[in-house]
CSV table of C-alpha atoms in Angstrom, one decimal:
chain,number,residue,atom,x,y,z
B,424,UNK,CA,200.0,52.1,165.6
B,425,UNK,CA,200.2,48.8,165.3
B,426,UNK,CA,196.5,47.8,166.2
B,427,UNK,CA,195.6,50.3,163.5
B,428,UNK,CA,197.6,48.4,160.9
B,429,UNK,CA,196.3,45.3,162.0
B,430,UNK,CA,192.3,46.2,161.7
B,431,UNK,CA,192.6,48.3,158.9
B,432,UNK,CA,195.5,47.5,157.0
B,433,UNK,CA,193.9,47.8,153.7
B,434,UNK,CA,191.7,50.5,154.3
B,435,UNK,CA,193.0,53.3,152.4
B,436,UNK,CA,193.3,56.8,154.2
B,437,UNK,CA,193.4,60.0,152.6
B,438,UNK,CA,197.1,61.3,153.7
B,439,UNK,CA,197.8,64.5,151.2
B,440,UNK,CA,196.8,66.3,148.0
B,441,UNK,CA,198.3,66.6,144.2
B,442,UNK,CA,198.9,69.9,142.6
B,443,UNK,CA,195.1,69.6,141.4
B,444,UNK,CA,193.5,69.3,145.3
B,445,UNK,CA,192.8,65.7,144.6
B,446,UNK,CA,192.9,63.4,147.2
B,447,UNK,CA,196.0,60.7,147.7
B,448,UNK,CA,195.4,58.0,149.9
B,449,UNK,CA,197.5,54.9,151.0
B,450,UNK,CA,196.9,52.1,153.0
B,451,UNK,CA,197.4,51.8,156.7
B,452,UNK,CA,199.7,49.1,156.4
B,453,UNK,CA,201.6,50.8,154.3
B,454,UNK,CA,201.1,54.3,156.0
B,455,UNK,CA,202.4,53.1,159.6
B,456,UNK,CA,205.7,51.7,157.5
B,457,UNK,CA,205.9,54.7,156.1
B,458,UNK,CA,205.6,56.3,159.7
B,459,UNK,CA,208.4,54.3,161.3
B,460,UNK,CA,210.8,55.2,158.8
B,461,UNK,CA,210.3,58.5,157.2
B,462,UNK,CA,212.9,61.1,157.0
B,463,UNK,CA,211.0,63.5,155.0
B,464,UNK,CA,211.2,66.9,155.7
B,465,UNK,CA,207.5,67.5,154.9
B,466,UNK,CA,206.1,64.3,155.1
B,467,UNK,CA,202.7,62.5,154.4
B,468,UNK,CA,199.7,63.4,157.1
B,469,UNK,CA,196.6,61.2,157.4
B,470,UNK,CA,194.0,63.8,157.1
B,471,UNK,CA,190.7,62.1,156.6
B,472,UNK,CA,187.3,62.9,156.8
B,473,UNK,CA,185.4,60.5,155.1
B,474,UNK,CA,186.3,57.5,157.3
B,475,UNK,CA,182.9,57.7,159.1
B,476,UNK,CA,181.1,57.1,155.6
B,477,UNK,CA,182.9,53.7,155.1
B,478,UNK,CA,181.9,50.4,156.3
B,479,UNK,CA,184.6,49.2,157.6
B,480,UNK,CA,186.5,52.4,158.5
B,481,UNK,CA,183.9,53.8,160.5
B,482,UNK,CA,184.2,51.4,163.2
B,483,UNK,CA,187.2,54.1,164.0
B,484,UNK,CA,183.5,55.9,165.6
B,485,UNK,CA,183.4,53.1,168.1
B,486,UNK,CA,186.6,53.6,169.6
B,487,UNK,CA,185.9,57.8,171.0
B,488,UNK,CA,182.6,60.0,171.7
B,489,UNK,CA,182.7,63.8,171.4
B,490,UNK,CA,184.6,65.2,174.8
B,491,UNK,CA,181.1,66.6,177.1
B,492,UNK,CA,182.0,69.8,176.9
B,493,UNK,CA,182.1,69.8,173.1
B,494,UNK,CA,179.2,67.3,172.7
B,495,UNK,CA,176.5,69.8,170.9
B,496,UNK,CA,176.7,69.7,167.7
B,497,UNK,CA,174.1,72.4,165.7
B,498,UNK,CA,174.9,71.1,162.5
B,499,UNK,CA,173.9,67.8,162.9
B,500,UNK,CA,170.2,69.2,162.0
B,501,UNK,CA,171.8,69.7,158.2
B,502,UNK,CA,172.3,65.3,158.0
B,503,UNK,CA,175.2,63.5,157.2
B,504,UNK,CA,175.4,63.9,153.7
B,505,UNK,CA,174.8,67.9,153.6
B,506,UNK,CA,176.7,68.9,156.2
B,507,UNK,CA,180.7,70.6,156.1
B,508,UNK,CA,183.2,67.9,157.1
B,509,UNK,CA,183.7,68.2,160.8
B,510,UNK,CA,185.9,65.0,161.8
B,511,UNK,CA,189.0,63.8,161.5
B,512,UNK,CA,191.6,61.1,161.9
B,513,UNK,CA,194.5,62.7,162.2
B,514,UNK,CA,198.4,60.7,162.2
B,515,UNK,CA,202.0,61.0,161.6
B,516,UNK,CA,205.7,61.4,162.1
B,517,UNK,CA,207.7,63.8,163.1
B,518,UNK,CA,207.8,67.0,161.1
B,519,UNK,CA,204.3,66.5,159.5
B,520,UNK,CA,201.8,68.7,160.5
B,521,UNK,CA,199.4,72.0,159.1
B,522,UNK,CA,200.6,75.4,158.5
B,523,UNK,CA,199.1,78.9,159.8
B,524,UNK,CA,194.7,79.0,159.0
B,525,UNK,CA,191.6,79.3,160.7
B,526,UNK,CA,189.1,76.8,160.7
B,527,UNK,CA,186.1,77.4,158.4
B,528,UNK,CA,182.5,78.8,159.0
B,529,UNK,CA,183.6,80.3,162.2
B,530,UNK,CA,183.5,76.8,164.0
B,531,UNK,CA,185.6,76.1,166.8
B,532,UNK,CA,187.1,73.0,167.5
B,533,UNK,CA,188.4,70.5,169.6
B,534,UNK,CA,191.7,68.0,168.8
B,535,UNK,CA,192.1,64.9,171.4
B,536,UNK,CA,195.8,63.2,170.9
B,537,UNK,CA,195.8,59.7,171.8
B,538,UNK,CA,200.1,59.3,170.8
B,539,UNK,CA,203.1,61.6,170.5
B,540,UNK,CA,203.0,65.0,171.2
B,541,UNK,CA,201.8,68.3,169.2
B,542,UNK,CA,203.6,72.2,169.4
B,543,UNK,CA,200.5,74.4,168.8
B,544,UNK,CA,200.8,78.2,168.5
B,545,UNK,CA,197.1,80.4,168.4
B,546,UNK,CA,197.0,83.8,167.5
B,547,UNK,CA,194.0,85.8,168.6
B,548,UNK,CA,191.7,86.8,166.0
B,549,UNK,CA,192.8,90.0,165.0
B,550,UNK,CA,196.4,88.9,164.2
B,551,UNK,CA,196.9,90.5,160.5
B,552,UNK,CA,197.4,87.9,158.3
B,553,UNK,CA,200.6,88.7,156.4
B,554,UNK,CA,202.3,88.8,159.5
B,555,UNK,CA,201.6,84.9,160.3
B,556,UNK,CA,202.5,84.1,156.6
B,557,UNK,CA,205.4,82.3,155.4
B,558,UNK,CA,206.9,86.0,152.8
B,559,UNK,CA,207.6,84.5,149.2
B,560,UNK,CA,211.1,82.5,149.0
B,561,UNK,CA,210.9,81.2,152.6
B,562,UNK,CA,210.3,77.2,152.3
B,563,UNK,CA,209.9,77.6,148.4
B,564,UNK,CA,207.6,74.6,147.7
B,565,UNK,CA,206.7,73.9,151.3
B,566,UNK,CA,206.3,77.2,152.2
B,567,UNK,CA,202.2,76.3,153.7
B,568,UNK,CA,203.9,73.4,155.8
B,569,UNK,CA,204.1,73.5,159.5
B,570,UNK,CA,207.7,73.2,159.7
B,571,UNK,CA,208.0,75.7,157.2
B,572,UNK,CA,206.4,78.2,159.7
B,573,UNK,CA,208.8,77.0,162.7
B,574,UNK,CA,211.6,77.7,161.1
B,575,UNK,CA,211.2,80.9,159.0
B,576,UNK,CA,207.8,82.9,160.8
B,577,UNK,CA,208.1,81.5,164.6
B,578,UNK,CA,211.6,83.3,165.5
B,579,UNK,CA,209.9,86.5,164.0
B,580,UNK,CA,206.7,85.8,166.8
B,581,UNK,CA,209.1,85.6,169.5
B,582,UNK,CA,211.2,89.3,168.3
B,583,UNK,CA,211.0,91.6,171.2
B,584,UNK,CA,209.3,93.7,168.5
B,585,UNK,CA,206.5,91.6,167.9
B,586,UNK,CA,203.4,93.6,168.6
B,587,UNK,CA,202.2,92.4,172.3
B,588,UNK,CA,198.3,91.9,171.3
B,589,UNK,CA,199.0,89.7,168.5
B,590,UNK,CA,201.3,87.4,171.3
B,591,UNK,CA,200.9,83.6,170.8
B,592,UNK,CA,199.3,81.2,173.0
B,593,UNK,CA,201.9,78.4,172.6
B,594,UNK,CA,200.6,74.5,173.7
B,595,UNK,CA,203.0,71.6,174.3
B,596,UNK,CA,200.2,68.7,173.3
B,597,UNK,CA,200.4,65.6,175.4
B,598,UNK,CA,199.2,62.1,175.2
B,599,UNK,CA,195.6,61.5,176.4
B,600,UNK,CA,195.2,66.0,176.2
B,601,UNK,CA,192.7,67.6,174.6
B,602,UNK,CA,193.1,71.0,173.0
B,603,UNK,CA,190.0,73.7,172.4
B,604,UNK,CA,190.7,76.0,169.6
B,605,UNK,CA,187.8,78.9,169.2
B,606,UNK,CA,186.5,79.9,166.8
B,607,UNK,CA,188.4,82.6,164.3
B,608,UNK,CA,191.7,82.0,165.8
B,609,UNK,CA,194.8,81.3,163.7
B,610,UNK,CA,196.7,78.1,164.6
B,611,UNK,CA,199.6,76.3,163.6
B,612,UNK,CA,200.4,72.8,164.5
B,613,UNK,CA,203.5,70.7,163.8
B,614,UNK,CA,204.1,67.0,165.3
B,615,UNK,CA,207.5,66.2,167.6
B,616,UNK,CA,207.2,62.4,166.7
B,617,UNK,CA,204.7,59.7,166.0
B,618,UNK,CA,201.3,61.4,166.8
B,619,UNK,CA,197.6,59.7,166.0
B,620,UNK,CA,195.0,62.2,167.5
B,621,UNK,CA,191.0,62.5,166.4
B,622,UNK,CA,189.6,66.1,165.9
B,623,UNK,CA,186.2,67.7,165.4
B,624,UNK,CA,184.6,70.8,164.2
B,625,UNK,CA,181.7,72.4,165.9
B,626,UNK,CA,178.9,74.4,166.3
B,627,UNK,CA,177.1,75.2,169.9
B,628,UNK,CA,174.8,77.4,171.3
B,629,UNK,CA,177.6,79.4,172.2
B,630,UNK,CA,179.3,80.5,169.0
B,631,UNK,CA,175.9,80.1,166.7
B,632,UNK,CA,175.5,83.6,165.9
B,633,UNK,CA,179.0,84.1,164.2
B,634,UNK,CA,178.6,80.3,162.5
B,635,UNK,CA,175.3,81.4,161.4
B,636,UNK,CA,176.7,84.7,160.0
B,637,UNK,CA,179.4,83.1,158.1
B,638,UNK,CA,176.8,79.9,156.9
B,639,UNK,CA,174.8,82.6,155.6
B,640,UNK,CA,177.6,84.6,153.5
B,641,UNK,CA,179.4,81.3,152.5
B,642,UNK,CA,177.4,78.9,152.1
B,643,UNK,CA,173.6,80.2,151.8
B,644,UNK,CA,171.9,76.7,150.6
B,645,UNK,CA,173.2,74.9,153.2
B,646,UNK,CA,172.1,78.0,155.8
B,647,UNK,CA,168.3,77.4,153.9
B,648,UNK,CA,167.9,74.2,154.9
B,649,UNK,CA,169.7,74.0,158.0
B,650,UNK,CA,167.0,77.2,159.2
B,651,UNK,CA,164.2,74.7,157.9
B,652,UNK,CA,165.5,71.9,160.4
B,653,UNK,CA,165.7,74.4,163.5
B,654,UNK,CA,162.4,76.1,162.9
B,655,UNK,CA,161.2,72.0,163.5
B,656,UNK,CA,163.9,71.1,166.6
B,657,UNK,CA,165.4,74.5,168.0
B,658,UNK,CA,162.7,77.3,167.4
B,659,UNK,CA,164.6,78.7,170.3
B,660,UNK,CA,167.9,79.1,167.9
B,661,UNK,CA,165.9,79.8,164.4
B,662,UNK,CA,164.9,83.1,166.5
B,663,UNK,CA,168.4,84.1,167.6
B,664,UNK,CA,169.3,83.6,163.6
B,665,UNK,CA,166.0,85.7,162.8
B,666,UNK,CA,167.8,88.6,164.4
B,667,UNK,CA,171.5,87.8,163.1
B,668,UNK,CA,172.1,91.3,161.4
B,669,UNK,CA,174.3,89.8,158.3
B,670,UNK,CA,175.1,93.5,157.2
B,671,UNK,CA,177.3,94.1,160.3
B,672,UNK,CA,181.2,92.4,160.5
B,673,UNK,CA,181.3,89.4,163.1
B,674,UNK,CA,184.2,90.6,164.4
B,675,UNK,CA,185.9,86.7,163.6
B,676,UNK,CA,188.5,86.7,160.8
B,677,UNK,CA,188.0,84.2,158.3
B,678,UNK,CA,191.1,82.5,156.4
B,679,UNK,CA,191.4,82.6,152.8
B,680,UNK,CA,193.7,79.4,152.4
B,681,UNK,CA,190.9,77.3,154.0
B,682,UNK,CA,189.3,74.5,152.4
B,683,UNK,CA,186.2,74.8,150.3
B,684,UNK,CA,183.7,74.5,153.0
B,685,UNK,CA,185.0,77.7,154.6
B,686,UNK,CA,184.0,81.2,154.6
B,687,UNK,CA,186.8,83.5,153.6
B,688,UNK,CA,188.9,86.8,153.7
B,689,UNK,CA,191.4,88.3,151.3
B,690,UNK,CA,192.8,90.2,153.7
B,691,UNK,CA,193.3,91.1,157.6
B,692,UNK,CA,189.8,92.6,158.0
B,693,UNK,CA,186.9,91.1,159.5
B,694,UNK,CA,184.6,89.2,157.0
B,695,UNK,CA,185.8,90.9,154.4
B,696,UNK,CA,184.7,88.3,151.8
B,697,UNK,CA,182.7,85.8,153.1
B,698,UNK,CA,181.0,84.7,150.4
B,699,UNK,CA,183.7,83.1,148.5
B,700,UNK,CA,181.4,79.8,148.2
B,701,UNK,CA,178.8,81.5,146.6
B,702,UNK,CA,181.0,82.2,143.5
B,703,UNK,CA,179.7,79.8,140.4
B,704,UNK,CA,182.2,76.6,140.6
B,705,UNK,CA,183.7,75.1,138.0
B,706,UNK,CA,182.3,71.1,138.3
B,707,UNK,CA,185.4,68.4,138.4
B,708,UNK,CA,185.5,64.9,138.3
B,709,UNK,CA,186.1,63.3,141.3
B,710,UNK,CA,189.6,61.5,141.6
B,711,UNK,CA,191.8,60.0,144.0
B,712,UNK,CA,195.4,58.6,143.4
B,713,UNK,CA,196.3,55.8,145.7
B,714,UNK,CA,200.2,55.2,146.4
B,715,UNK,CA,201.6,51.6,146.5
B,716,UNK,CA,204.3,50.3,148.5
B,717,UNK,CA,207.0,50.7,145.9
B,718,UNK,CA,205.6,54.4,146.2
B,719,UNK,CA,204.3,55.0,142.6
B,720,UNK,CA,200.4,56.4,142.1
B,721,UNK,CA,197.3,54.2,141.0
B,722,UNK,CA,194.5,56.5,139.6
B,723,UNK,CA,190.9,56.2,139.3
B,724,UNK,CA,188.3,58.3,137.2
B,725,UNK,CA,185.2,58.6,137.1
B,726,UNK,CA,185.4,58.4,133.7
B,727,UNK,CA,188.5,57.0,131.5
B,728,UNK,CA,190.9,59.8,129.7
B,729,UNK,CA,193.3,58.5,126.8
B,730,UNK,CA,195.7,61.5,127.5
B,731,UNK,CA,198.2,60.7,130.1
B,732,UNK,CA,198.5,62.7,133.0
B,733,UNK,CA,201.7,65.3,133.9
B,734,UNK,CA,203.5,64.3,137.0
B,735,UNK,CA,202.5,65.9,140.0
B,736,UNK,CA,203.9,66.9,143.1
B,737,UNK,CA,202.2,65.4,146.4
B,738,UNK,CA,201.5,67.6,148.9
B,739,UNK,CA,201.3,66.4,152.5
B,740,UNK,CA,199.1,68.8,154.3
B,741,UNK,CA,195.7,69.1,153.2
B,742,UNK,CA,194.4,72.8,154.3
B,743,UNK,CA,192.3,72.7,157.9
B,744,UNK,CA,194.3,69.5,159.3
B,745,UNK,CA,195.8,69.5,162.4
């Protein structure tokens, strides 16, 4: 941690959301302070995926390559700037974490801790939503947060009554372990004490059909001109997408509460919506608020507004993180 706050100590990190979805970032400096003496019950998570864009944050890429058996990566052929975010640095204390989802697009993933330790639980597929939710009242606020899970859903998982092919596969995380979560399965992650840990989404030869199923349904520019690019590199895999038959289920569940890269699903069944990002979106101004060390918010527009701004609550886990 403290190498961290020494080379980027005024880099700011994105490290939770307001009530809007709009990013809140602090600086490392001020972050690892914040680490060594939080008490929050929720607290802040670093949760950023835009640190390989920066110049000076992306020298973060020098310091860790892709584990080998996770090293293809299919959407590469999309570019940079087209792309779904698909890394992260992840960090922080005790009691931070991300509540119950499944990554988007069908993608699985693979999360490398270099600190602490993580408690992971993974749900096969299948698992009915509403049973891995928080019910309404439990957690109020927090109920989305990891250790709102823990406390409320987790001791209803371990019930002798709990249905046997929904059991968990629980993970105690360890420093210098890496976890592979596949694709569609729900996960819930929650950090025992300081953790800083590096995390990628991914598409391979091996799960391609579903991705390209759910690329397809959710996102069907991107799918365009990601077939253009393997047609010119992978002919082998524009030919397996060629007989993709998008009117038949996948068999993956898709998570509604996943960030807007992600296909979706209102309910237990298999791609039942999937096309949520084809819906018309309203367009937003991008913002970020900034915290400073006395704790009070900085804001930037793209544009000025003369109206002041409501108070917002913070919220400390961005959807997908881990």
């Amino acid at each position: 941690m403290e190498r961290l706050a020494k080379k980027y100590r005024n880099q700011k990190f994105k490290c939770g959301e307001d009530d809007d979805g709009f990013s809140v970032k602090l600086k490392m400096k001020y972050f690892v302070e914040y680490m060594k003496s939080s008490e929050d019950d929720s607290p802040l998570y670093i949760f950023d995926s835009s640190f390989g864009d920066h110049l000076k944050r992306k020298r973060l890429l020098e310091d860790y390559t892709a584990p080998r058996y996770f090293n293809e990566d299919l959407f590469g052929f999309t570019g940079e700037r087209k792309r779904p975010p698909y890394r992260w640095i992840v960090m922080g204390p005790a009691r931070s974490g991300t509540g119950i989802h499944i990554d988007p697009l069908g993608t699985s993933a693979w999360n490398a801790l270099v600190r602490g330790h993580k408690r992971w639980c993974l749900f096969p597929t299948i698992t009915p939503k509403d049973m891995l939710k928080a019910k309404p009242g439990e957690g109020w606020k927090n109920r989305d947060e990891a250790v709102t899970w823990f406390t409320y859903v987790y001791p209803r998982v371990k019930d002798p009554s709990w249905p046997k092919e929904y059991a968990p596969l629980e993970i105690l995380q360890k420093p210098g372990e890496t976890v592979f979560v596949p694709g569609g399965w729900w996960h819930v992650v929650v950090n025992l004490d300081n953790t800083i840990a590096v995390t990628q989404n991914f598409c391979s030869t091996t799960n391609f059909p579903i991705v390209w199923h759910k690329t397809v349904r959710g996102r069907p520019k991107l799918s365009k001109k990601w077939y253009r690019e393997l047609k010119k590199s992978r002919p082998d895999l524009a030919a397996v997408a060629d007989k993709v038959d998008l009117s038949q289920p996948t068999g993956i569940n898709s998570d509604s509460s996943s960030s807007g890269s992600s296909s979706s699903s209102s309910d237990s069944s298999s791609d039942s919506s999937d096309s949520e990002d084809s819906r018309p979106k309203s367009k937003k101004r991008k913002r970020t608020r900034s915290l400073t060390p006395n704790g009070s918010k900085s804001r930037s527009h793209s544009r000025s507004r003369s109206q002041s701004l409501d108070r917002r609550s913070i919220s400390s886990t961005p959807k997908n993180s881990r």
